[in-house]
């Protein structure tokens, strides 16, 4: 089928989470790279990059933790990119195949929480940078009113882009990738003279327990870095669904992987500048009240204030749109009375209110970083279930049966037990609980069993292993219906000869409608 020309930037995207026709998929794996990289090549990623220094590591220790977290996170994330081209819909809808028609709300809920955390992080960090830069350049007071106006204005701009949809967001990210990269490289000139790679870190000062704090700090820093790529797991399908179904999987997966590896640039920028702040303005990296944005402005030469403001504006727009767009898209399917546009605006307003609450009523830095880490701890097992499900299904799905929930219907290949696949759901929630219980974030959150490994956070490897072993074991002990698998049958697991119930409900023409498979 011949593909149509891409729609205009100012044409509001008509698609919700329904399957996008092949003829209307005009994106490429390069576009996926641009959106995913643009969404992370931002000021908020710099804030995450500063955490190794806040945890007391040296520059080289922090760099090692950053590389470990980034590569591990990219490897976990990248397989999630293939669901979009295969099914033409987002990843939460695709999870119906493994969690059940109703169980897919787990993915929707996780994406909503993730978007709230990272949208808040982008608006907060960018708003603070804009107010701080305006104060240094124009003498604008750093009052509560200034922050409220900056946050509200910035959040409003992000919502406008998301309302127009994918093409407008892609346009913004094309600009953001080039502009933000140039501004980060310009930062090498601005801070090159002050940067000392031999910065030894807070633990080097010695003292009681200094050595015992290294590994908990190192692992904790790596996990915070890892949270950035993994946070895109629920959103990759929002963008990759615009890629034609025939696109080679290796190119789609490769684009997702490289988009995260490329974010080493903002991570190292945050790491390097945080080490300078710790040396020249240590009050800004006090673990009790860290202020990376204020510290960056304090050490910046005067001529770099404007680039910092531009970096905050461009990068924040990119991160904010990539998180808010997908959540508004999925939220509209959970609550069908809301259109994609209405759902996007609602989620954006609620997230903005959370920013105001965190900024003026809570410790925003600690709240967001803790929240983001816990969300990733719960999201990663969900991703494991999805990826193992893709493997056992040989990448085969029935796109029509995936839409049963969105059409308010019943039955189909993925109905399982009253719309719930308890195998995938059990593997997810048990693994998520294990992850939270063993979480150990220094100075922020320690689960009931978080201290069993001498303060080292082992939550992620435990939750990953638990999800993989438990899900495969449940599939082996309690086989899924044969109808859930494609013509080539299951891989690695057995199936049961349980017939799939017919699809019934609104818009159903015949009792058996929707049971004819459509191979993507």
CSV table of C-alpha atoms in Angstrom, one decimal, residues 57-325:
chain,number,residue,atom,x,y,z
A,57,UNK,CA,31.6,10.0,44.4
A,58,UNK,CA,34.7,11.3,42.6
A,59,UNK,CA,34.4,12.3,38.9
A,60,UNK,CA,35.9,9.1,37.6
A,61,UNK,CA,33.8,7.0,40.0
A,62,UNK,CA,30.7,9.0,38.9
A,63,UNK,CA,31.6,8.5,35.2
A,64,UNK,CA,31.9,4.7,35.8
A,65,UNK,CA,28.5,4.7,37.6
A,66,UNK,CA,27.0,6.7,34.8
A,67,UNK,CA,28.3,4.4,32.0
A,68,UNK,CA,27.1,1.3,33.9
A,69,UNK,CA,23.6,2.8,34.5
A,70,UNK,CA,23.3,4.2,30.9
A,71,UNK,CA,24.3,1.0,29.1
A,72,UNK,CA,22.3,-1.3,31.3
A,73,UNK,CA,19.3,1.0,30.9
A,74,UNK,CA,19.6,1.2,27.2
A,75,UNK,CA,19.8,-2.6,26.9
A,76,UNK,CA,16.7,-3.0,29.0
A,77,UNK,CA,14.8,-0.3,27.0
A,78,UNK,CA,15.6,-0.9,23.4
A,79,UNK,CA,13.5,-4.1,22.8
A,80,UNK,CA,10.4,-2.2,23.8
A,81,UNK,CA,10.7,-0.2,20.5
A,82,UNK,CA,9.4,-3.1,18.3
A,83,UNK,CA,5.9,-3.3,19.7
A,84,UNK,CA,4.9,0.0,18.0
A,85,UNK,CA,5.7,-1.0,14.4
A,86,UNK,CA,4.3,-4.5,14.9
A,87,UNK,CA,0.9,-3.4,16.3
A,88,UNK,CA,0.5,0.2,15.2
A,89,UNK,CA,-0.5,1.2,18.7
A,90,UNK,CA,1.3,2.2,22.0
A,91,UNK,CA,2.9,-0.2,24.4
A,92,UNK,CA,0.2,-0.1,27.1
A,93,UNK,CA,-2.4,-1.3,24.5
A,94,UNK,CA,0.1,-4.0,23.3
A,95,UNK,CA,0.4,-5.3,26.8
A,96,UNK,CA,-3.2,-6.6,26.5
A,97,UNK,CA,-1.6,-9.6,24.9
A,98,UNK,CA,0.3,-10.5,28.1
A,99,UNK,CA,-1.6,-9.0,30.9
A,100,UNK,CA,-5.1,-9.3,29.5
A,101,UNK,CA,-7.7,-7.0,28.1
A,102,UNK,CA,-8.3,-5.3,31.4
A,103,UNK,CA,-4.7,-5.9,32.7
A,104,UNK,CA,-3.4,-3.5,30.2
A,105,UNK,CA,-4.4,-0.6,32.6
A,106,UNK,CA,-1.2,-1.5,34.6
A,107,UNK,CA,0.9,-0.1,31.7
A,108,UNK,CA,-1.4,2.9,31.5
A,109,UNK,CA,-1.0,3.6,35.2
A,110,UNK,CA,2.8,3.2,35.1
A,111,UNK,CA,3.1,5.6,32.1
A,112,UNK,CA,0.9,8.1,33.9
A,113,UNK,CA,3.1,8.1,37.0
A,114,UNK,CA,6.3,8.2,34.9
A,115,UNK,CA,5.1,11.1,32.9
A,116,UNK,CA,4.1,13.0,36.0
A,117,UNK,CA,7.5,12.5,37.5
A,118,UNK,CA,9.6,13.4,34.4
A,119,UNK,CA,7.3,16.1,33.2
A,120,UNK,CA,7.6,17.7,36.6
A,121,UNK,CA,11.4,17.3,36.6
A,122,UNK,CA,11.7,19.0,33.1
A,123,UNK,CA,9.4,21.9,34.0
A,124,UNK,CA,11.0,22.4,37.4
A,125,UNK,CA,14.6,22.3,36.2
A,126,UNK,CA,13.9,24.4,33.1
A,127,UNK,CA,11.7,26.9,35.0
A,128,UNK,CA,14.4,27.4,37.7
A,129,UNK,CA,17.1,27.9,35.1
A,130,UNK,CA,15.0,30.5,33.3
A,131,UNK,CA,14.2,32.4,36.5
A,132,UNK,CA,17.8,32.2,37.6
A,133,UNK,CA,19.2,33.3,34.2
A,134,UNK,CA,16.7,36.2,34.1
A,135,UNK,CA,17.8,37.2,37.6
A,136,UNK,CA,21.4,37.4,36.5
A,137,UNK,CA,20.8,39.0,33.2
A,138,UNK,CA,17.9,41.3,33.8
A,139,UNK,CA,17.7,41.6,37.6
A,140,UNK,CA,14.3,39.8,37.7
A,141,UNK,CA,13.6,39.0,41.4
A,142,UNK,CA,13.6,35.3,42.4
A,143,UNK,CA,10.1,35.5,44.0
A,144,UNK,CA,7.4,33.0,44.3
A,145,UNK,CA,5.5,34.8,41.6
A,146,UNK,CA,8.4,34.5,39.1
A,147,UNK,CA,8.6,30.7,39.6
A,148,UNK,CA,4.8,30.3,39.3
A,149,UNK,CA,4.7,32.3,36.0
A,150,UNK,CA,7.8,30.4,34.6
A,151,UNK,CA,6.4,27.0,35.5
A,152,UNK,CA,2.9,27.8,34.2
A,153,UNK,CA,4.2,29.3,31.0
A,154,UNK,CA,6.5,26.5,30.3
A,155,UNK,CA,3.9,23.8,31.0
A,156,UNK,CA,1.5,25.6,28.7
A,157,UNK,CA,3.9,25.6,25.8
A,158,UNK,CA,4.5,21.9,26.3
A,159,UNK,CA,0.8,21.2,26.3
A,160,UNK,CA,0.3,23.1,23.0
A,161,UNK,CA,2.9,21.0,21.3
A,162,UNK,CA,1.4,17.8,22.6
A,163,UNK,CA,-2.1,18.8,21.5
A,164,UNK,CA,-0.9,19.2,17.9
A,165,UNK,CA,0.6,15.7,18.1
A,166,UNK,CA,3.5,13.6,16.8
A,167,UNK,CA,4.5,15.6,13.8
A,168,UNK,CA,4.8,18.8,15.7
A,169,UNK,CA,6.7,17.0,18.5
A,170,UNK,CA,9.0,15.5,16.0
A,171,UNK,CA,9.7,19.0,14.5
A,172,UNK,CA,10.5,20.3,18.0
A,173,UNK,CA,12.9,17.5,18.7
A,174,UNK,CA,14.7,17.8,15.4
A,175,UNK,CA,15.6,21.4,16.5
A,176,UNK,CA,16.3,20.3,20.0
A,177,UNK,CA,18.7,17.6,19.1
A,178,UNK,CA,21.0,20.0,17.2
A,179,UNK,CA,20.5,23.1,19.4
A,180,UNK,CA,21.0,21.3,22.7
A,181,UNK,CA,24.0,19.4,21.5
A,182,UNK,CA,25.6,22.7,20.3
A,183,UNK,CA,24.9,24.4,23.7
A,184,UNK,CA,26.3,21.4,25.7
A,185,UNK,CA,29.5,21.5,23.6
A,186,UNK,CA,29.6,25.3,24.1
A,187,UNK,CA,29.6,24.5,27.8
A,188,UNK,CA,32.9,22.7,27.4
A,189,UNK,CA,34.4,26.1,26.5
A,190,UNK,CA,32.6,27.9,29.3
A,191,UNK,CA,33.7,25.4,32.1
A,192,UNK,CA,36.8,23.8,30.6
A,193,UNK,CA,39.2,26.0,32.5
A,194,UNK,CA,37.6,25.2,35.9
A,195,UNK,CA,37.1,21.5,35.3
A,196,UNK,CA,39.4,19.1,37.2
A,197,UNK,CA,38.9,15.4,36.4
A,198,UNK,CA,40.9,14.5,39.5
A,199,UNK,CA,38.0,15.8,41.7
A,200,UNK,CA,38.1,13.2,44.6
A,201,UNK,CA,34.6,13.4,45.9
A,202,UNK,CA,33.2,13.7,49.4
A,203,UNK,CA,34.1,10.1,50.4
A,204,UNK,CA,37.8,10.8,49.9
A,205,UNK,CA,37.9,13.0,53.0
A,206,UNK,CA,37.7,9.8,55.0
A,207,UNK,CA,36.1,9.6,58.4
A,208,UNK,CA,34.1,6.8,60.0
A,209,UNK,CA,32.1,4.8,57.5
A,210,UNK,CA,33.4,6.6,54.4
A,211,UNK,CA,34.6,3.4,52.7
A,212,UNK,CA,31.4,1.6,53.6
A,213,UNK,CA,29.4,4.3,51.8
A,214,UNK,CA,31.1,3.9,48.5
A,215,UNK,CA,29.3,0.9,47.1
A,216,UNK,CA,25.8,2.0,48.2
A,217,UNK,CA,26.5,5.4,46.7
A,218,UNK,CA,27.9,3.9,43.5
A,219,UNK,CA,25.0,1.6,42.9
A,220,UNK,CA,22.5,4.2,43.9
A,221,UNK,CA,24.0,6.7,41.4
A,222,UNK,CA,24.0,4.1,38.7
A,223,UNK,CA,20.3,3.3,39.3
A,224,UNK,CA,19.3,6.9,39.1
A,225,UNK,CA,21.1,7.2,35.8
A,226,UNK,CA,19.5,3.9,34.7
A,227,UNK,CA,16.0,5.4,35.5
A,228,UNK,CA,16.3,7.8,32.7
A,229,UNK,CA,16.4,5.3,29.7
A,230,UNK,CA,14.1,2.9,31.5
A,231,UNK,CA,11.5,5.7,32.0
A,232,UNK,CA,11.0,5.7,28.2
A,233,UNK,CA,9.8,2.0,28.2
A,234,UNK,CA,6.1,2.9,28.5
A,235,UNK,CA,6.5,5.6,25.8
A,236,UNK,CA,8.6,4.1,23.0
A,237,UNK,CA,5.5,2.6,21.3
A,238,UNK,CA,3.8,6.0,21.3
A,239,UNK,CA,6.4,7.1,18.7
A,240,UNK,CA,7.5,3.9,17.0
A,241,UNK,CA,3.9,3.1,16.1
A,242,UNK,CA,4.3,5.8,13.4
A,243,UNK,CA,7.0,3.5,11.8
A,244,UNK,CA,5.8,1.1,9.0
A,245,UNK,CA,5.3,-2.5,10.1
A,246,UNK,CA,7.8,-3.6,7.5
A,247,UNK,CA,10.7,-1.7,9.0
A,248,UNK,CA,13.6,-4.1,10.1
A,249,UNK,CA,13.4,-4.7,13.8
A,250,UNK,CA,17.2,-4.4,14.2
A,251,UNK,CA,17.0,-0.8,12.9
A,252,UNK,CA,14.2,0.1,15.2
A,253,UNK,CA,15.9,-1.5,18.3
A,254,UNK,CA,19.2,0.0,17.3
A,255,UNK,CA,17.7,3.5,17.0
A,256,UNK,CA,16.3,3.2,20.5
A,257,UNK,CA,19.6,1.9,22.0
A,258,UNK,CA,21.7,4.6,20.3
A,259,UNK,CA,19.3,7.3,21.3
A,260,UNK,CA,20.1,6.6,25.0
A,261,UNK,CA,23.8,6.0,24.5
A,262,UNK,CA,24.0,9.5,22.9
A,263,UNK,CA,22.7,11.0,26.2
A,264,UNK,CA,26.1,10.5,27.6
A,265,UNK,CA,26.6,14.1,26.5
A,266,UNK,CA,24.1,15.7,28.9
A,267,UNK,CA,25.0,13.2,31.7
A,268,UNK,CA,28.7,14.0,31.5
A,269,UNK,CA,27.8,17.7,31.3
A,270,UNK,CA,25.9,17.4,34.6
A,271,UNK,CA,28.6,15.2,36.2
A,272,UNK,CA,31.4,17.6,35.2
A,273,UNK,CA,29.7,20.8,36.2
A,274,UNK,CA,28.5,19.3,39.5
A,275,UNK,CA,32.2,18.5,40.3
A,276,UNK,CA,33.0,22.1,39.6
A,277,UNK,CA,30.1,23.3,41.8
A,278,UNK,CA,31.3,21.0,44.6
A,279,UNK,CA,34.7,22.7,44.5
A,280,UNK,CA,33.8,26.3,43.9
A,281,UNK,CA,30.3,26.6,45.4
A,282,UNK,CA,29.9,23.6,47.7
A,283,UNK,CA,26.8,24.9,49.4
A,284,UNK,CA,24.8,24.1,46.3
A,285,UNK,CA,25.6,20.3,46.5
A,286,UNK,CA,24.7,19.9,50.2
A,287,UNK,CA,22.9,16.5,50.2
A,288,UNK,CA,20.4,18.0,52.6
A,289,UNK,CA,19.3,20.8,50.2
A,290,UNK,CA,20.9,20.3,46.8
A,291,UNK,CA,20.4,23.0,44.2
A,292,UNK,CA,22.2,22.0,41.0
A,293,UNK,CA,20.5,24.7,38.9
A,294,UNK,CA,21.5,27.5,41.3
A,295,UNK,CA,25.0,26.1,41.5
A,296,UNK,CA,25.4,26.0,37.7
A,297,UNK,CA,24.3,29.6,37.4
A,298,UNK,CA,26.7,30.5,40.2
A,299,UNK,CA,29.8,29.1,38.4
A,300,UNK,CA,28.8,30.1,34.9
A,301,UNK,CA,30.6,32.9,33.2
A,302,UNK,CA,28.4,35.9,32.3
A,303,UNK,CA,28.3,35.1,28.6
A,304,UNK,CA,26.9,31.6,29.2
A,305,UNK,CA,23.8,32.8,31.1
A,306,UNK,CA,21.8,33.2,27.9
A,307,UNK,CA,22.9,29.7,26.5
A,308,UNK,CA,21.8,28.2,29.9
A,309,UNK,CA,18.4,29.8,29.5
A,310,UNK,CA,18.1,28.6,25.9
A,311,UNK,CA,19.2,25.1,26.9
A,312,UNK,CA,16.6,25.1,29.6
A,313,UNK,CA,13.9,26.2,27.2
A,314,UNK,CA,14.7,23.9,24.3
A,315,UNK,CA,15.6,20.8,26.4
A,316,UNK,CA,12.6,21.2,28.7
A,317,UNK,CA,10.3,21.5,25.8
A,318,UNK,CA,11.7,18.3,24.4
A,319,UNK,CA,11.5,16.2,27.6
A,320,UNK,CA,8.1,17.6,28.5
A,321,UNK,CA,6.5,16.8,25.2
A,322,UNK,CA,7.9,13.3,24.9
A,323,UNK,CA,6.4,12.3,28.3
A,324,UNK,CA,3.1,14.2,28.2
A,325,UNK,CA,2.2,13.3,24.7
